[in-house]
Coordinates of C-alpha atoms in Angstrom, one line a residue:
M1 CA -0.1 0.2 0.0
G2 CA 1.5 3.3 -0.9
T3 CA 1.2 6.9 0.7
V4 CA -0.1 10.4 -0.4
A5 CA 2.9 11.7 0.0
E6 CA 4.1 9.0 -3.0
L7 CA 1.6 10.5 -5.2
V8 CA 2.5 14.0 -4.6
R9 CA 6.5 13.5 -5.3
R10 CA 5.4 11.9 -8.7
Q11 CA 4.4 15.2 -9.8
W12 CA 7.8 16.5 -9.4
N13 CA 8.9 15.7 -13.4
D14 CA 5.5 16.1 -15.3
H15 CA 5.1 19.5 -16.3
R16 CA 1.9 19.0 -18.0
T17 CA -1.2 21.3 -16.6
G18 CA -1.9 20.0 -13.2
L19 CA -4.5 22.5 -11.6
R20 CA -6.4 25.3 -12.4
D21 CA -9.2 27.3 -11.5
E22 CA -10.4 31.1 -12.9
R23 CA -7.5 33.1 -12.3
T24 CA -4.6 30.4 -11.5
T25 CA -3.1 27.5 -14.0
L26 CA -0.3 25.1 -12.5
T27 CA 1.8 22.4 -13.8
H28 CA 2.1 19.1 -11.9
H29 CA 5.4 20.2 -11.1
Q30 CA 4.6 23.6 -9.9
V31 CA 1.6 21.7 -7.8
A32 CA 4.7 19.4 -6.1
A33 CA 6.9 22.4 -5.5
G34 CA 4.3 24.4 -4.0
A35 CA 3.2 21.4 -1.9
A36 CA 6.7 21.6 -0.8
A37 CA 7.4 25.2 -0.1
R38 CA 4.0 24.4 2.4
A39 CA 5.1 21.7 4.0
A40 CA 8.6 23.1 4.5
L41 CA 6.8 26.3 6.2
L42 CA 4.6 23.8 8.3
T43 CA 7.3 21.9 9.8
E44 CA 8.5 25.2 10.9
L45 CA 5.1 26.4 12.5
M46 CA 4.5 22.9 13.9
P47 CA 7.4 21.3 15.4
P48 CA 7.0 17.8 16.9
R49 CA 6.0 18.3 20.5
P50 CA 5.0 15.5 23.2
G51 CA 1.3 15.7 23.5
R52 CA 0.6 18.2 20.5
E53 CA -0.9 16.4 17.2
P54 CA 0.4 17.5 13.9
H55 CA -3.0 19.0 12.9
L56 CA -4.2 21.9 10.5
G57 CA -7.4 23.0 9.7
L58 CA -8.3 24.5 6.2
L59 CA -11.1 27.0 6.4
L60 CA -11.0 27.4 2.2
D61 CA -13.3 27.5 -0.6
N62 CA -12.1 25.6 -3.2
T63 CA -9.3 27.5 -3.9
P64 CA -5.8 26.3 -5.4
E65 CA -4.7 26.7 -1.7
Y66 CA -6.7 23.8 -0.5
P67 CA -5.1 21.0 -2.8
L68 CA -1.4 22.5 -2.2
W69 CA -1.7 22.4 1.3
L70 CA -3.4 18.6 1.3
G71 CA 0.1 18.0 -0.8
A72 CA 2.0 20.1 2.0
A73 CA 0.4 17.6 4.7
A74 CA 1.0 14.6 3.1
L75 CA 4.6 15.3 2.6
A76 CA 4.8 16.7 6.2
G77 CA 3.0 13.8 7.5
A78 CA 0.5 15.9 8.9
A79 CA -3.2 15.5 9.1
V80 CA -5.5 18.1 7.5
A81 CA -9.0 18.8 9.4
G82 CA -11.6 20.2 6.8
I83 CA -13.6 23.2 8.4
N84 CA -17.0 23.7 7.4
P85 CA -17.0 27.4 6.7
T86 CA -21.1 27.4 6.7
R87 CA -21.0 27.0 10.7
R88 CA -20.9 29.6 13.1
G89 CA -19.8 30.9 16.2
A90 CA -19.6 28.3 19.0
E91 CA -19.9 25.7 16.5
L92 CA -17.2 26.6 14.4
A93 CA -14.7 27.2 17.3
R94 CA -15.7 23.5 18.7
D95 CA -14.7 22.1 15.1
I96 CA -11.2 24.0 15.3
R97 CA -10.6 22.8 18.9
H98 CA -12.4 19.4 18.5
T99 CA -9.4 18.5 16.2
D100 CA -6.7 20.0 18.0
C101 CA -5.5 22.3 14.9
R102 CA -2.3 24.1 15.7
V103 CA -2.8 25.9 12.6
L104 CA -5.7 27.4 10.7
V105 CA -5.1 28.3 7.0
T106 CA -8.3 30.6 5.9
Q107 CA -8.8 33.3 3.5
R108 CA -10.2 37.0 4.1
A109 CA -13.4 36.3 3.2
H110 CA -13.9 34.0 6.0
L111 CA -11.8 35.9 8.5
P112 CA -15.2 37.5 9.8
L113 CA -16.1 34.2 10.9
L114 CA -13.4 33.9 13.5
D115 CA -14.0 37.1 15.3
G116 CA -14.6 36.9 18.8
L117 CA -14.4 32.8 19.1
P118 CA -12.6 30.8 21.8
L119 CA -10.0 29.3 19.7
P120 CA -7.2 27.3 20.9
A121 CA -3.9 29.0 22.5
G122 CA -1.2 29.6 20.4
L123 CA -3.3 29.0 17.4
R124 CA -1.5 30.2 14.0
V125 CA -3.7 31.8 11.7
L126 CA -2.1 32.0 8.0
V127 CA -4.4 34.1 5.6
T128 CA -3.6 33.0 2.0
D129 CA -4.6 36.1 -0.2
T130 CA -2.6 38.4 1.7
D131 CA 0.9 39.9 1.1
A132 CA 1.7 38.6 4.3
Y133 CA 1.1 35.0 3.3
A134 CA 3.5 35.3 0.5
T135 CA 6.4 36.8 2.5
L136 CA 5.8 34.0 5.1
L137 CA 6.1 31.4 2.3
A138 CA 8.8 33.1 0.3
P139 CA 11.8 31.6 1.9
Y140 CA 10.9 28.0 1.4
G141 CA 10.6 28.2 -2.3
T142 CA 13.3 26.4 -3.3
A143 CA 12.3 23.3 -1.2
T144 CA 11.5 19.9 -3.2
P145 CA 9.1 17.0 -2.5
H146 CA 12.2 14.8 -1.8
D147 CA 13.5 17.2 1.3
T148 CA 13.3 15.1 4.3
F149 CA 10.9 17.1 6.9
L150 CA 11.4 16.9 10.4
R151 CA 9.1 14.4 10.8
P152 CA 9.5 10.8 10.3
A153 CA 8.5 9.6 6.5
A154 CA 4.7 9.2 6.3
R155 CA 3.7 5.7 6.2
P156 CA 0.5 4.1 5.0
D157 CA -1.1 4.4 8.5
T158 CA -0.1 8.1 9.1
R159 CA -3.1 9.9 10.0
F160 CA -3.9 12.3 6.7
L161 CA -7.7 13.2 7.0
L162 CA -10.0 14.6 10.0
S163 CA -13.5 14.1 7.9
F164 CA -16.5 15.7 9.4
T165 CA -19.1 14.2 8.9
S166 CA -22.5 16.0 7.3
G167 CA -25.1 14.7 9.7
S168 CA -27.3 17.7 10.7
T169 CA -28.3 16.8 14.6
G170 CA -25.4 16.7 17.3
A171 CA -21.9 17.5 16.9
P172 CA -20.7 16.1 13.8
K173 CA -17.7 13.4 14.4
A174 CA -14.4 13.9 12.4
A175 CA -13.4 10.3 10.6
V176 CA -9.8 9.3 10.4
C177 CA -8.5 8.3 6.7
S178 CA -5.0 7.8 6.9
Q179 CA -2.4 8.1 3.8
G180 CA -3.1 4.4 2.8
R181 CA -6.7 4.5 2.8
L182 CA -6.8 7.1 0.9
A183 CA -4.1 6.2 -1.9
A184 CA -5.9 2.9 -2.2
A185 CA -9.2 4.6 -2.6
G186 CA -8.3 6.6 -5.5
A187 CA -6.3 3.7 -7.1
S188 CA -9.1 2.0 -6.8
L189 CA -11.7 4.4 -8.6
V190 CA -8.9 4.8 -11.3
S191 CA -9.3 1.5 -12.0
H192 CA -13.2 1.0 -11.8
F193 CA -13.4 4.3 -14.3
R194 CA -10.4 3.8 -16.5
I195 CA -9.2 7.3 -15.3
R196 CA -6.6 8.4 -17.7
P197 CA -3.8 10.8 -17.2
D198 CA -5.3 13.1 -19.9
D199 CA -8.6 13.2 -17.9
T200 CA -9.7 16.7 -16.2
H201 CA -11.5 16.3 -12.6
Y202 CA -13.8 18.9 -12.1
I203 CA -14.1 19.7 -8.5
C204 CA -17.3 21.4 -7.5
M205 CA -18.1 19.8 -4.3
P206 CA -16.6 21.5 -1.3
M207 CA -13.3 20.0 -0.5
F208 CA -14.2 20.1 3.0
H209 CA -16.0 17.3 2.9
G210 CA -15.0 13.6 2.0
N211 CA -16.5 13.3 -1.0
A212 CA -14.8 15.9 -3.1
V213 CA -11.2 14.7 -1.7
I214 CA -11.8 11.0 -1.5
A215 CA -13.6 10.7 -4.7
D216 CA -12.7 13.7 -7.3
W217 CA -8.8 14.7 -5.8
A218 CA -7.7 11.4 -4.7
P219 CA -8.4 9.5 -8.3
A220 CA -7.0 12.6 -10.2
L221 CA -3.7 12.4 -7.9
A222 CA -3.6 8.7 -8.8
A223 CA -3.9 8.8 -12.4
G224 CA -1.9 12.2 -13.0
A225 CA -4.9 13.9 -14.0
D226 CA -5.7 17.5 -14.3
I227 CA -7.8 19.0 -11.6
A228 CA -10.2 22.2 -12.3
L229 CA -11.8 24.0 -9.3
R230 CA -14.9 26.0 -8.7
A231 CA -15.1 27.9 -5.4
R232 CA -18.5 27.0 -4.9
F233 CA -21.0 24.8 -6.6
S234 CA -22.7 27.2 -9.4
A235 CA -25.4 25.3 -11.4
S236 CA -25.5 28.0 -13.7
R237 CA -21.5 27.9 -14.0
F238 CA -21.3 24.0 -14.3
L239 CA -21.5 23.6 -18.0
P240 CA -19.3 27.0 -18.9
D241 CA -16.5 25.4 -16.6
V242 CA -16.8 22.1 -17.9
R243 CA -16.3 23.1 -21.4
R244 CA -13.6 25.8 -20.5
F245 CA -11.6 23.2 -18.5
G246 CA -12.2 20.4 -20.8
A247 CA -13.5 18.2 -17.6
T248 CA -14.5 15.0 -18.3
Y249 CA -15.3 14.0 -14.8
F250 CA -16.9 15.0 -11.8
T251 CA -18.3 14.0 -8.3
Y252 CA -21.6 15.0 -7.0
V253 CA -23.4 14.9 -3.5
G254 CA -27.2 14.9 -2.5
R255 CA -28.9 17.4 -4.7
A256 CA -26.6 19.0 -6.9
V257 CA -27.8 17.0 -10.0
Q258 CA -31.3 18.3 -9.6
Y259 CA -30.3 22.0 -9.2
L260 CA -28.2 21.0 -12.8
L261 CA -31.3 19.6 -14.4
A262 CA -33.4 22.6 -13.5
T263 CA -31.2 25.4 -15.7
P264 CA -32.5 26.2 -18.6
P265 CA -31.7 23.6 -21.5
G266 CA -30.1 24.6 -24.3
P267 CA -28.9 23.7 -27.6
H268 CA -25.1 23.5 -27.0
D269 CA -25.8 20.9 -23.5
R270 CA -24.0 18.4 -25.1
D271 CA -21.0 20.4 -26.3
H272 CA -18.2 19.2 -23.9
R273 CA -15.8 16.2 -23.2
L274 CA -18.0 15.2 -19.8
R275 CA -18.0 11.6 -19.7
L276 CA -18.9 10.8 -16.3
G277 CA -19.9 11.9 -12.8
F278 CA -19.7 10.0 -9.4
G279 CA -22.1 10.8 -6.6
T280 CA -24.8 9.8 -4.5
E281 CA -28.6 10.6 -4.0
A282 CA -29.3 11.8 -7.6
G283 CA -32.2 9.0 -8.2
A284 CA -32.6 6.8 -11.0
A285 CA -35.0 9.1 -12.7
D286 CA -32.7 12.3 -12.8
A287 CA -29.6 10.3 -13.7
A288 CA -31.8 9.1 -16.8
R289 CA -33.0 13.0 -17.2
F290 CA -29.3 14.0 -16.9
E291 CA -27.8 11.3 -19.4
A292 CA -30.4 12.4 -21.8
R293 CA -30.1 16.0 -22.0
F294 CA -26.1 16.4 -21.1
G295 CA -25.0 12.7 -22.7
A296 CA -22.8 12.0 -19.7
R297 CA -23.5 8.8 -17.6
L298 CA -23.9 9.1 -13.8
V299 CA -22.7 6.4 -11.8
E300 CA -24.2 6.2 -8.2
G301 CA -22.2 4.6 -5.4
Y302 CA -22.1 4.2 -1.9
G303 CA -19.5 4.9 0.6
S304 CA -18.8 7.6 3.1
S305 CA -15.9 9.3 4.9
E306 CA -15.6 6.3 7.3
G307 CA -14.8 4.0 4.6
G308 CA -16.5 1.3 6.5
A309 CA -18.4 -0.2 3.7
A310 CA -18.2 0.2 -0.1
I311 CA -20.6 -0.9 -3.2
Q312 CA -19.7 -0.9 -6.7
R313 CA -21.8 -0.7 -9.8
T314 CA -20.9 -3.5 -12.1
P315 CA -22.6 -4.5 -15.5
G316 CA -25.9 -5.7 -15.5
T317 CA -27.3 -3.7 -12.2
P318 CA -30.7 -3.2 -12.4
A319 CA -32.2 -0.1 -12.4
G320 CA -32.6 1.4 -9.1
A321 CA -30.1 -0.7 -7.4
I322 CA -26.6 0.7 -6.5
G323 CA -24.8 -2.3 -6.9
R324 CA -22.9 -5.6 -5.2
A325 CA -20.9 -5.1 -2.1
A326 CA -17.1 -4.2 -3.1
P327 CA -14.5 -7.2 -3.4
G328 CA -13.5 -8.3 0.2
D329 CA -16.6 -7.1 2.1
D330 CA -18.9 -9.1 3.5
L331 CA -22.2 -6.8 3.3
A332 CA -25.2 -8.1 4.9
V333 CA -28.7 -6.2 5.6
V334 CA -29.8 -7.1 8.9
D335 CA -32.6 -6.4 11.5
P336 CA -30.3 -4.2 14.1
E337 CA -32.6 -5.5 16.8
T338 CA -32.2 -9.5 15.9
R339 CA -29.1 -9.2 14.4
R340 CA -30.8 -11.6 11.8
E341 CA -30.0 -11.4 8.1
C342 CA -33.2 -9.9 6.7
P343 CA -35.1 -12.0 3.4
P344 CA -34.3 -11.1 0.0
A345 CA -36.8 -8.2 -1.4
R346 CA -39.7 -9.5 -3.1
F347 CA -41.0 -7.3 -5.9
S348 CA -44.8 -7.3 -8.1
P349 CA -44.8 -7.0 -11.6
T350 CA -44.9 -3.6 -11.7
G351 CA -42.0 -3.3 -9.1
V352 CA -44.0 -2.8 -6.0
L353 CA -41.5 -3.8 -3.1
L354 CA -44.3 -6.3 -1.5
N355 CA -41.9 -7.3 1.9
A356 CA -40.8 -3.9 3.2
D357 CA -41.4 -4.8 6.7
E358 CA -39.2 -7.6 6.5
A359 CA -36.7 -7.0 3.7
V360 CA -35.4 -3.4 4.4
G361 CA -32.7 -3.4 7.4
E362 CA -29.8 -1.8 8.4
L363 CA -26.5 -2.2 6.0
V364 CA -23.2 -3.9 8.4
N365 CA -20.1 -5.1 7.0
R366 CA -19.4 -8.2 8.9
G367 CA -16.1 -8.6 7.5
R368 CA -12.6 -6.5 7.7
S369 CA -13.8 -3.2 8.0
P370 CA -11.2 -0.2 7.0
F371 CA -13.1 1.6 9.6
E372 CA -10.2 3.7 11.1
G373 CA -12.3 5.3 13.8
Y374 CA -13.3 9.0 14.7
W375 CA -11.0 11.2 16.3
R376 CA -11.3 11.1 20.0
N377 CA -14.7 10.0 20.1
P378 CA -15.2 6.4 21.3
E379 CA -18.6 6.8 22.1
A380 CA -19.3 6.8 18.6
D381 CA -17.0 4.2 17.7
A382 CA -18.6 2.0 19.7
A383 CA -21.9 2.9 18.2
R384 CA -20.4 2.3 15.2
V385 CA -18.5 -0.7 15.3
R386 CA -20.8 -3.4 17.4
D387 CA -20.2 -7.1 18.0
S388 CA -17.2 -6.6 15.7
W389 CA -19.5 -5.5 12.6
Y390 CA -19.7 -2.1 11.3
W391 CA -23.0 -0.5 11.3
T392 CA -23.3 2.2 8.5
G393 CA -26.6 3.8 9.6
D394 CA -28.0 3.2 6.5
L395 CA -31.1 1.1 5.3
F396 CA -30.9 -1.0 2.3
Y397 CA -32.7 -4.5 0.9
R398 CA -31.1 -7.0 -1.3
D399 CA -32.7 -8.7 -4.6
T400 CA -32.3 -12.3 -5.0
D401 CA -29.4 -11.7 -6.8
G402 CA -27.6 -10.1 -4.4
F403 CA -27.8 -6.5 -5.4
L404 CA -28.3 -3.8 -3.1
Y405 CA -31.0 -1.0 -2.8
F406 CA -30.4 2.2 -0.9
A407 CA -33.6 2.9 1.4
G408 CA -32.6 5.6 3.1
R409 CA -31.2 6.9 6.8
T410 CA -32.1 4.7 9.8
D411 CA -33.8 7.9 10.8
D412 CA -35.4 8.4 7.8
R413 CA -37.4 5.4 8.8
L414 CA -41.4 5.7 8.8
R415 CA -43.7 3.8 10.2
V416 CA -47.5 4.0 8.6
D417 CA -50.3 2.3 9.7
S418 CA -47.6 -0.3 11.2
E419 CA -45.9 -0.7 8.2
N420 CA -42.6 0.2 7.9
L421 CA -41.4 2.3 4.9
A422 CA -38.2 4.2 4.1
A423 CA -38.3 7.8 2.7
A424 CA -35.5 7.3 -0.2
M425 CA -38.2 4.7 -1.9
I426 CA -40.7 7.0 -1.6
E427 CA -38.5 10.2 -2.6
N428 CA -37.3 8.4 -5.9
I429 CA -40.8 7.5 -7.1
L430 CA -42.2 10.8 -6.3
A431 CA -39.2 12.4 -8.3
R432 CA -40.3 11.1 -11.6
W433 CA -43.3 13.8 -11.7
E434 CA -42.1 15.9 -14.7
R435 CA -42.6 19.2 -12.8
A436 CA -40.5 18.3 -9.5
A437 CA -37.4 19.7 -9.6
G438 CA -36.7 18.7 -6.0
V439 CA -38.4 15.7 -3.5
A440 CA -37.9 15.3 0.2
V441 CA -40.2 12.8 1.8
Y442 CA -39.9 12.9 6.1
A443 CA -42.0 11.4 8.8
I444 CA -44.3 13.3 10.8
P445 CA -46.3 12.2 14.1
D446 CA -49.8 10.7 13.7
P447 CA -51.9 11.8 16.1
V448 CA -52.4 8.4 17.5
A449 CA -49.5 6.5 16.8
G450 CA -46.8 5.9 14.0
D451 CA -46.0 8.1 11.4
Q452 CA -47.5 10.1 8.3
V453 CA -45.7 10.6 5.2
M454 CA -45.1 14.2 4.2
A455 CA -43.1 15.6 1.4
A456 CA -41.4 18.9 0.2
L457 CA -42.0 19.6 -3.4
A458 CA -39.6 22.5 -5.4
L459 CA -41.0 22.8 -8.6
R460 CA -39.5 23.7 -12.1
P461 CA -39.6 27.0 -13.1
G462 CA -42.8 27.9 -14.9
T463 CA -44.8 24.9 -13.3
A464 CA -47.2 25.0 -10.6
F465 CA -48.5 22.8 -7.7
T466 CA -52.0 21.6 -9.0
P467 CA -53.6 18.9 -6.5
G468 CA -55.7 17.0 -9.6
A469 CA -52.5 16.9 -11.7
F470 CA -50.4 15.8 -8.7
A471 CA -52.9 12.9 -7.5
G472 CA -53.1 11.7 -11.2
F473 CA -49.6 11.2 -11.2
L474 CA -49.3 9.3 -7.8
A475 CA -52.2 7.0 -9.2
A476 CA -50.4 6.0 -12.3
Q477 CA -47.1 4.7 -10.5
G478 CA -47.6 0.9 -10.1
D479 CA -44.5 0.8 -7.4
L480 CA -46.3 3.0 -5.3
G481 CA -47.3 1.4 -2.2
T482 CA -50.8 2.2 -0.6
K483 CA -49.0 3.5 2.5
M484 CA -46.8 5.4 0.5
P485 CA -48.4 8.4 -1.0
P486 CA -48.0 11.7 1.2
K487 CA -50.7 12.6 3.5
Y488 CA -49.4 16.3 3.4
V489 CA -47.4 18.4 0.5
R490 CA -45.2 21.2 1.4
V491 CA -44.4 23.4 -1.9
V492 CA -41.1 25.1 -1.2
P493 CA -39.3 27.7 -3.3
E494 CA -36.1 25.0 -2.8
L495 CA -35.3 22.5 -0.6
P496 CA -33.1 23.3 2.9
L497 CA -29.9 21.7 2.5
T498 CA -26.9 21.0 4.4
A499 CA -23.5 22.7 3.5
T500 CA -22.9 19.4 1.6
N501 CA -26.1 19.6 -0.4
K502 CA -27.9 17.0 1.4
I503 CA -31.4 17.6 2.3
H504 CA -31.6 18.9 5.7
R505 CA -34.7 16.7 6.9
V506 CA -33.9 17.7 10.1
A507 CA -35.1 21.3 9.3
L508 CA -38.4 19.8 7.6
R509 CA -39.4 17.8 10.6
R510 CA -38.8 20.8 12.9
T511 CA -40.9 23.3 11.0
A512 CA -43.5 19.8 9.8
L513 CA -47.0 21.6 9.5
A514 CA -46.0 25.1 11.1
T515 CA -44.7 26.6 8.0
A516 CA -45.8 29.7 6.0
D517 CA -45.3 27.7 2.8
P518 CA -48.1 26.4 1.0
V519 CA -49.2 22.9 2.5
W520 CA -51.8 20.4 0.8
W521 CA -53.5 17.7 2.6
R522 CA -55.5 14.2 1.9
P523 CA -57.8 14.0 4.7
A524 CA -58.5 10.3 3.4
P525 CA -56.1 8.2 1.6
T526 CA -58.3 8.4 -1.6
A527 CA -59.4 11.9 -1.5
P528 CA -58.5 14.9 -3.1
Y529 CA -55.8 17.1 -2.0
E530 CA -56.9 20.4 -0.3
P531 CA -55.1 23.4 1.3
L532 CA -54.2 23.3 4.6
T533 CA -56.0 26.1 6.0
P534 CA -55.8 27.9 9.0
A535 CA -59.2 26.5 9.8
V536 CA -58.1 22.8 9.0
R537 CA -54.9 23.4 11.2
A538 CA -56.9 24.3 14.0
R539 CA -58.9 21.7 13.7
L540 CA -55.7 19.3 13.4
R541 CA -54.4 20.6 16.3
E542 CA -57.5 19.9 18.6
E543 CA -57.5 16.3 17.3
Y544 CA -53.6 16.0 18.2
A545 CA -54.2 17.6 21.6
R546 CA -56.9 14.9 22.4
Q547 CA -53.9 12.6 22.3
G548 CA -52.0 14.7 24.7
R549 CA -49.6 15.7 21.7
P550 CA -48.7 19.0 19.9
L551 CA -49.3 19.4 16.2
P552 CA -46.3 18.2 14.5
G553 CA -44.3 22.0 14.2
D554 CA -46.1 23.2 17.3
P555 CA -44.0 23.6 20.8
P556 CA -44.5 21.0 23.3
L557 CA -48.1 21.0 24.8
S558 CA -46.2 21.9 28.1
D559 CA -44.8 24.9 26.5
C560 CA -47.8 26.4 25.1
P561 CA -49.6 29.3 26.9

């Protein structure tokens, strides 16, 4: 197993274009030289000290400084914590302190975020777009990636990334990734997608998240491919960037694909070199729309910053499935209460999952897992690895041929009339509606017991929600089970997202019916959709109160005046 440092050194004799954004173009050689200069500076700023970890934080947009500092950390045997610039105040300070950062690299635009924060004592803050930074870096301009830095040479098990999970509840956990694991992940994607040195990887997802580094930067580094950066994801700039840079590969997370599809179509949508997008949560319907419009294939994958389980798409993967377990993984779908493997999924002729109650379970890796733990969080480690199995926290079901289908997060399970449902399955069906630009499905409490299905819909430009058209669409979906149609439909200007473009379901569940957005509801399963008027809300509030419950979105009854 190799190291990221070895991949950085390999660029030294390569004078082809290696890194670009709107303002900067660097060769692979210049990237290696820039990483070496920063590694030399880093060893001066963070000399080895007992009990002090060699960690630096990157509070940056996707500028060339980000991959340069990744390379520097690899050469210097340091670890990088990607700091999320959308976090604020105490949460932001907590991320920096929790990861024991001794150096924080940022830019002027993010300096106001640090004002007044209780930052660690002795933290050195470097601001990249300043004269002071250029002056500080200048004496190290003759460094090469083959120099011996103060720390021992990096090994495969040298800690390299501290990637915060993108969960929207509680303090995020920092997953550890070693140099060896990242180098191996890059090499695996190079082989799987046949990435070549003449490819150009477009990185538009935020680099503080594991997706951009593990699935985009690492394979480009392993293949010797060119990297093109967009500071922040922009749907309107996507195609111009792809054309300008000659991009052939990109990664996506969450609802980025829906935003791309919502842009106005044009006669030149296929005038580019793009051949592949790799990511998660696009959904089969949107993936098909993307390929039909732009001529580039989207491949849905499964993996996480933790690296505990991976699924690979192989030829013959059915529509809607993610794929099969990656080589070496012993993946199973199990009932988390009984620890027994769930039976295979059974489908009706129209594709309805007939035995969701028993077939949907949590995906676990029963074999050797590459999970390397969370930084200083033994409770999270214990929750993730139980009985020597790695528990992903994700719901799946498996067909009789062993193909795995994603069914959502464990906390996205709904129980309607004593039947278990998975939000992702319903979302994939609702996303087929031609007026839908984005869909989120989530549970709200039933007044008596269990859940009711609520959906948030963001509509395509120039369209409107008409209850009859939506009900007609639902009736035409042969794989929509009888418990799946949403009782409540909230029409939103756009879906709330986390910093990594994943739907912020916690925010949707929190507001539930207490929203100023238009909400439509069905008084009975076969009734037409009606507006949720103030009078209807009042009646529902009384119904919930009779059961000792607040209306979903209201404060607890004990807090009400």
